[in-house]
GROMACS .gro file of N, CA and C in nm:
model
  318
    1SER      N    1  -0.961   0.648  -2.001
    1SER     CA    2  -0.898   0.696  -1.894
    1SER      C    3  -0.879   0.576  -1.802
    2SER      N    4  -1.009   0.492  -1.775
    2SER     CA    5  -1.000   0.392  -1.695
    2SER      C    6  -0.891   0.283  -1.725
    3ASP      N    7  -0.872   0.265  -1.842
    3ASP     CA    8  -0.746   0.180  -1.859
    3ASP      C    9  -0.615   0.236  -1.818
    4LEU      N   10  -0.609   0.373  -1.836
    4LEU     CA   11  -0.472   0.433  -1.767
    4LEU      C   12  -0.471   0.404  -1.619
    5ILE      N   13  -0.590   0.435  -1.553
    5ILE     CA   14  -0.587   0.405  -1.416
    5ILE      C   15  -0.559   0.258  -1.378
    6ASN      N   16  -0.628   0.156  -1.453
    6ASN     CA   17  -0.605   0.025  -1.407
    6ASN      C   18  -0.461  -0.002  -1.448
    7ASP      N   19  -0.409   0.036  -1.550
    7ASP     CA   20  -0.250   0.028  -1.566
    7ASP      C   21  -0.173   0.067  -1.437
    8ILE      N   22  -0.199   0.176  -1.393
    8ILE     CA   23  -0.140   0.232  -1.276
    8ILE      C   24  -0.174   0.146  -1.155
    9ILE      N   25  -0.261   0.087  -1.136
    9ILE     CA   26  -0.308   0.000  -1.027
    9ILE      C   27  -0.223  -0.114  -1.048
   10ASN      N   28  -0.237  -0.167  -1.161
   10ASN     CA   29  -0.124  -0.298  -1.177
   10ASN      C   30   0.017  -0.253  -1.161
   11MET      N   31   0.070  -0.151  -1.210
   11MET     CA   32   0.202  -0.122  -1.169
   11MET      C   33   0.219  -0.105  -1.007
   12MET      N   34   0.118  -0.057  -0.939
   12MET     CA   35   0.134  -0.041  -0.786
   12MET      C   36   0.136  -0.162  -0.732
   13GLN      N   37   0.053  -0.254  -0.781
   13GLN     CA   38   0.045  -0.410  -0.729
   13GLN      C   39   0.169  -0.484  -0.755
   14ASN      N   40   0.247  -0.445  -0.859
   14ASN     CA   41   0.343  -0.529  -0.900
   14ASN      C   42   0.482  -0.476  -0.806
   15ASN      N   43   0.460  -0.343  -0.767
   15ASN     CA   44   0.571  -0.274  -0.716
   15ASN      C   45   0.534  -0.225  -0.573
   16TYR      N   46   0.448  -0.301  -0.503
   16TYR     CA   47   0.397  -0.275  -0.365
   16TYR      C   48   0.500  -0.219  -0.268
   17SER      N   49   0.620  -0.239  -0.273
   17SER     CA   50   0.703  -0.181  -0.185
   17SER      C   51   0.778  -0.062  -0.198
   18LYS      N   52   0.715   0.014  -0.339
   18LYS     CA   53   0.757   0.138  -0.370
   18LYS      C   54   0.628   0.234  -0.304
   19SER      N   55   0.678   0.363  -0.290
   19SER     CA   56   0.577   0.476  -0.264
   19SER      C   57   0.587   0.559  -0.374
   20TYR      N   58   0.460   0.580  -0.421
   20TYR     CA   59   0.442   0.693  -0.528
   20TYR      C   60   0.377   0.794  -0.493
   21SER      N   61   0.435   0.915  -0.534
   21SER     CA   62   0.388   1.043  -0.512
   21SER      C   63   0.248   1.062  -0.603
   22ILE      N   64   0.155   1.158  -0.576
   22ILE     CA   65   0.061   1.191  -0.671
   22ILE      C   66   0.106   1.241  -0.797
   23GLU      N   67   0.227   1.333  -0.784
   23GLU     CA   68   0.295   1.386  -0.897
   23GLU      C   69   0.344   1.284  -0.986
   24ASP      N   70   0.404   1.168  -0.941
   24ASP     CA   71   0.457   1.066  -1.009
   24ASP      C   72   0.350   0.984  -1.090
   25LEU      N   73   0.244   0.966  -1.014
   25LEU     CA   74   0.124   0.869  -1.081
   25LEU      C   75   0.075   0.961  -1.182
   26ALA      N   76   0.033   1.076  -1.149
   26ALA     CA   77  -0.029   1.169  -1.248
   26ALA      C   78   0.048   1.179  -1.374
   27SER      N   79   0.177   1.198  -1.359
   27SER     CA   80   0.270   1.223  -1.469
   27SER      C   81   0.265   1.104  -1.550
   28LEU      N   82   0.278   0.988  -1.496
   28LEU     CA   83   0.263   0.832  -1.547
   28LEU      C   84   0.171   0.823  -1.649
   29SER      N   85   0.041   0.869  -1.588
   29SER     CA   86  -0.087   0.864  -1.659
   29SER      C   87  -0.124   0.974  -1.752
   30GLU      N   88  -0.028   1.073  -1.748
   30GLU     CA   89  -0.059   1.192  -1.835
   30GLU      C   90  -0.185   1.263  -1.812
   31LEU      N   91  -0.212   1.267  -1.696
   31LEU     CA   92  -0.310   1.352  -1.640
   31LEU      C   93  -0.292   1.452  -1.536
   32SER      N   94  -0.385   1.546  -1.535
   32SER     CA   95  -0.342   1.658  -1.416
   32SER      C   96  -0.361   1.581  -1.282
   33GLN      N   97  -0.291   1.634  -1.187
   33GLN     CA   98  -0.298   1.571  -1.055
   33GLN      C   99  -0.438   1.561  -0.994
   34SER      N  100  -0.507   1.657  -1.023
   34SER     CA  101  -0.645   1.678  -0.960
   34SER      C  102  -0.759   1.574  -1.026
   35TYR      N  103  -0.740   1.578  -1.158
   35TYR     CA  104  -0.804   1.483  -1.226
   35TYR      C  105  -0.768   1.337  -1.198
   36PHE      N  106  -0.635   1.304  -1.190
   36PHE     CA  107  -0.594   1.171  -1.158
   36PHE      C  108  -0.660   1.136  -1.035
   37ARG      N  109  -0.638   1.222  -0.920
   37ARG     CA  110  -0.707   1.181  -0.794
   37ARG      C  111  -0.840   1.141  -0.809
   38LYS      N  112  -0.907   1.236  -0.868
   38LYS     CA  113  -1.075   1.200  -0.881
   38LYS      C  114  -1.099   1.074  -0.967
   39LEU      N  115  -1.031   1.050  -1.060
   39LEU     CA  116  -1.036   0.927  -1.157
   39LEU      C  117  -1.006   0.808  -1.052
   40PHE      N  118  -0.902   0.813  -1.010
   40PHE     CA  119  -0.838   0.709  -0.935
   40PHE      C  120  -0.939   0.659  -0.822
   41LYS      N  121  -0.997   0.768  -0.761
   41LYS     CA  122  -1.091   0.726  -0.629
   41LYS      C  123  -1.204   0.684  -0.688
   42GLN      N  124  -1.262   0.727  -0.798
   42GLN     CA  125  -1.385   0.681  -0.869
   42GLN      C  126  -1.358   0.508  -0.914
   43ILE      N  127  -1.234   0.491  -0.972
   43ILE     CA  128  -1.217   0.343  -1.004
   43ILE      C  129  -1.165   0.252  -0.887
   44ALA      N  130  -1.091   0.306  -0.810
   44ALA     CA  131  -1.027   0.207  -0.704
   44ALA      C  132  -1.114   0.206  -0.564
   45GLY      N  133  -1.186   0.319  -0.546
   45GLY     CA  134  -1.262   0.334  -0.428
   45GLY      C  135  -1.200   0.389  -0.319
   46LEU      N  136  -1.057   0.413  -0.329
   46LEU     CA  137  -0.983   0.466  -0.227
   46LEU      C  138  -0.904   0.582  -0.304
   47THR      N  139  -0.837   0.679  -0.212
   47THR     CA  140  -0.735   0.768  -0.282
   47THR      C  141  -0.621   0.685  -0.318
   48PRO      N  142  -0.517   0.734  -0.402
   48PRO     CA  143  -0.400   0.674  -0.425
   48PRO      C  144  -0.318   0.631  -0.320
   49LEU      N  145  -0.308   0.730  -0.222
   49LEU     CA  146  -0.234   0.698  -0.070
   49LEU      C  147  -0.305   0.593  -0.009
   50GLN      N  148  -0.430   0.579   0.023
   50GLN     CA  149  -0.500   0.493   0.080
   50GLN      C  150  -0.473   0.354   0.020
   51TYR      N  151  -0.475   0.376  -0.122
   51TYR     CA  152  -0.462   0.241  -0.184
   51TYR      C  153  -0.330   0.183  -0.176
   52GLN      N  154  -0.243   0.273  -0.184
   52GLN     CA  155  -0.071   0.215  -0.159
   52GLN      C  156  -0.071   0.165  -0.030
   53ASN      N  157  -0.123   0.220   0.085
   53ASN     CA  158  -0.103   0.165   0.203
   53ASN      C  159  -0.206   0.054   0.233
   54GLN      N  160  -0.312   0.020   0.166
   54GLN     CA  161  -0.379  -0.103   0.174
   54GLN      C  162  -0.298  -0.218   0.108
   55LEU      N  163  -0.219  -0.191  -0.007
   55LEU     CA  164  -0.158  -0.288  -0.065
   55LEU      C  165  -0.038  -0.330   0.016
   56LYS      N  166   0.020  -0.240   0.092
   56LYS     CA  167   0.130  -0.273   0.170
   56LYS      C  168   0.101  -0.362   0.284
   57ILE      N  169   0.004  -0.306   0.349
   57ILE     CA  170  -0.059  -0.386   0.464
   57ILE      C  171  -0.117  -0.513   0.432
   58ASN      N  172  -0.174  -0.549   0.312
   58ASN     CA  173  -0.221  -0.662   0.283
   58ASN      C  174  -0.113  -0.767   0.252
   59LYS      N  175   0.007  -0.726   0.209
   59LYS     CA  176   0.126  -0.794   0.165
   59LYS      C  177   0.186  -0.820   0.296
   60ALA      N  178   0.196  -0.729   0.377
   60ALA     CA  179   0.264  -0.761   0.519
   60ALA      C  180   0.169  -0.868   0.603
   61LYS      N  181   0.057  -0.857   0.574
   61LYS     CA  182  -0.033  -0.963   0.646
   61LYS      C  183   0.003  -1.118   0.597
   62ASP      N  184   0.025  -1.114   0.453
   62ASP     CA  185   0.076  -1.247   0.407
   62ASP      C  186   0.235  -1.275   0.451
   63LEU      N  187   0.321  -1.177   0.455
   63LEU     CA  188   0.452  -1.205   0.511
   63LEU      C  189   0.444  -1.263   0.666
   64LEU      N  190   0.377  -1.193   0.737
   64LEU     CA  191   0.361  -1.215   0.888
   64LEU      C  192   0.320  -1.378   0.907
   65LEU      N  193   0.193  -1.410   0.830
   65LEU     CA  194   0.146  -1.530   0.829
   65LEU      C  195   0.261  -1.631   0.783
   66SER      N  196   0.332  -1.616   0.689
   66SER     CA  197   0.415  -1.702   0.633
   66SER      C  198   0.502  -1.756   0.761
   67GLY      N  199   0.532  -1.673   0.837
   67GLY     CA  200   0.624  -1.716   0.957
   67GLY      C  201   0.780  -1.706   0.913
   68GLU      N  202   0.797  -1.652   0.806
   68GLU     CA  203   0.939  -1.644   0.762
   68GLU      C  204   1.003  -1.519   0.789
   69TYR      N  205   0.917  -1.403   0.828
   69TYR     CA  206   0.960  -1.276   0.878
   69TYR      C  207   0.902  -1.244   0.986
   70ASN      N  208   1.000  -1.154   1.073
   70ASN     CA  209   0.942  -1.094   1.189
   70ASN      C  210   0.872  -0.947   1.161
   71VAL      N  211   0.836  -0.875   1.261
   71VAL     CA  212   0.778  -0.738   1.219
   71VAL      C  213   0.865  -0.635   1.150
   72SER      N  214   0.982  -0.640   1.204
   72SER     CA  215   1.096  -0.556   1.145
   72SER      C  216   1.107  -0.590   0.980
   73GLU      N  217   1.140  -0.730   0.963
   73GLU     CA  218   1.169  -0.761   0.824
   73GLU      C  219   1.043  -0.736   0.735
   74THR      N  220   0.923  -0.753   0.781
   74THR     CA  221   0.809  -0.748   0.714
   74THR      C  222   0.792  -0.581   0.653
   75ALA      N  223   0.826  -0.506   0.769
   75ALA     CA  224   0.822  -0.344   0.736
   75ALA      C  225   0.906  -0.313   0.630
   76VAL      N  226   1.003  -0.363   0.642
   76VAL     CA  227   1.132  -0.319   0.525
   76VAL      C  228   1.071  -0.389   0.384
   77ASN      N  229   1.046  -0.511   0.396
   77ASN     CA  230   0.990  -0.575   0.284
   77ASN      C  231   0.873  -0.507   0.216
   78VAL      N  232   0.804  -0.441   0.279
   78VAL     CA  233   0.674  -0.386   0.218
   78VAL      C  234   0.705  -0.226   0.194
   79GLY      N  235   0.819  -0.183   0.224
   79GLY     CA  236   0.849  -0.055   0.191
   79GLY      C  237   0.854   0.052   0.292
   80PHE      N  238   0.846   0.027   0.423
   80PHE     CA  239   0.843   0.110   0.543
   80PHE      C  240   0.983   0.117   0.596
   81ASP      N  241   1.037   0.245   0.598
   81ASP     CA  242   1.175   0.261   0.653
   81ASP      C  243   1.174   0.262   0.817
   82ASN      N  244   1.047   0.299   0.882
   82ASN     CA  245   1.032   0.319   1.009
   82ASN      C  246   0.922   0.208   1.051
   83ILE      N  247   0.954   0.130   1.141
   83ILE     CA  248   0.891   0.019   1.219
   83ILE      C  249   0.791   0.066   1.294
   84TYR      N  250   0.814   0.189   1.359
   84TYR     CA  251   0.696   0.224   1.452
   84TYR      C  252   0.569   0.281   1.356
   85TYR      N  253   0.609   0.367   1.224
   85TYR     CA  254   0.515   0.405   1.140
   85TYR      C  255   0.448   0.292   1.094
   86PHE      N  256   0.510   0.183   1.062
   86PHE     CA  257   0.463   0.062   1.011
   86PHE      C  258   0.364   0.007   1.094
   87SER      N  259   0.395  -0.003   1.208
   87SER     CA  260   0.316  -0.065   1.316
   87SER      C  261   0.175   0.016   1.339
   88ARG      N  262   0.186   0.150   1.349
   88ARG     CA  263   0.072   0.230   1.342
   88ARG      C  264  -0.017   0.223   1.217
   89MET      N  265   0.036   0.212   1.119
   89MET     CA  266  -0.028   0.211   0.997
   89MET      C  267  -0.095   0.068   0.986
   90PHE      N  268  -0.037  -0.043   1.040
   90PHE     CA  269  -0.091  -0.167   1.031
   90PHE      C  270  -0.219  -0.168   1.121
   91LYS      N  271  -0.186  -0.116   1.234
   91LYS     CA  272  -0.305  -0.118   1.348
   91LYS      C  273  -0.412  -0.035   1.307
   92SER      N  274  -0.397   0.076   1.212
   92SER     CA  275  -0.503   0.166   1.187
   92SER      C  276  -0.607   0.086   1.091
   93ILE      N  277  -0.536  -0.004   1.006
   93ILE     CA  278  -0.596  -0.074   0.901
   93ILE      C  279  -0.650  -0.193   0.933
   94VAL      N  280  -0.564  -0.267   1.024
   94VAL     CA  281  -0.601  -0.421   1.051
   94VAL      C  282  -0.704  -0.414   1.182
   95GLY      N  283  -0.670  -0.325   1.272
   95GLY     CA  284  -0.751  -0.318   1.389
   95GLY      C  285  -0.647  -0.375   1.531
   96ILE      N  286  -0.539  -0.431   1.480
   96ILE     CA  287  -0.436  -0.504   1.586
   96ILE      C  288  -0.310  -0.468   1.527
   97SER      N  289  -0.217  -0.477   1.631
   97SER     CA  290  -0.069  -0.458   1.585
   97SER      C  291   0.001  -0.572   1.521
   98PRO      N  292   0.079  -0.550   1.438
   98PRO     CA  293   0.151  -0.658   1.362
   98PRO      C  294   0.185  -0.798   1.447
   99SER      N  295   0.236  -0.758   1.550
   99SER     CA  296   0.283  -0.863   1.647
   99SER      C  297   0.190  -0.947   1.706
  100VAL      N  298   0.073  -0.875   1.739
  100VAL     CA  299  -0.061  -0.972   1.778
  100VAL      C  300  -0.094  -1.035   1.674
  101TYR      N  301  -0.114  -0.981   1.551
  101TYR     CA  302  -0.160  -1.037   1.414
  101TYR      C  303  -0.086  -1.164   1.400
  102MET      N  304   0.051  -1.168   1.427
  102MET     CA  305   0.131  -1.265   1.391
  102MET      C  306   0.095  -1.381   1.493
  103LYS      N  307   0.098  -1.343   1.608
  103LYS     CA  308   0.079  -1.439   1.722
  103LYS      C  309  -0.078  -1.510   1.708
  104LYS      N  310  -0.168  -1.426   1.666
  104LYS     CA  311  -0.313  -1.484   1.668
  104LYS      C  312  -0.326  -1.581   1.545
  105LYS      N  313  -0.272  -1.552   1.445
  105LYS     CA  314  -0.273  -1.620   1.317
  105LYS      C  315  -0.178  -1.743   1.293
  106CYS      N  316  -0.056  -1.741   1.356
  106CYS     CA  317   0.023  -1.838   1.335
  106CYS      C  318   0.025  -1.957   1.446
   0.00000   0.00000   0.00000
């Protein structure tokens, strides 16, 4: 089962701009949703949703630091349709807004 979860984690990392539902992930791993959630958290240390958000925000940090993308472009690149939601999520995980992060680090 841990190999299944690691395969799912690799897929999520390779497709960080996609958002996967618990139903999708559990189905891919051929596990029940509740067992998948439990196993995923044991292995990854985060819930599937927390893990996806962390992946997206980590990639966003890289894009912002590159200087090639503004906040709006970064949000779209990592799979957020709503820039305001992206900014709130970024701030909740990183502690500062994406625009402040970009100015501090560049």
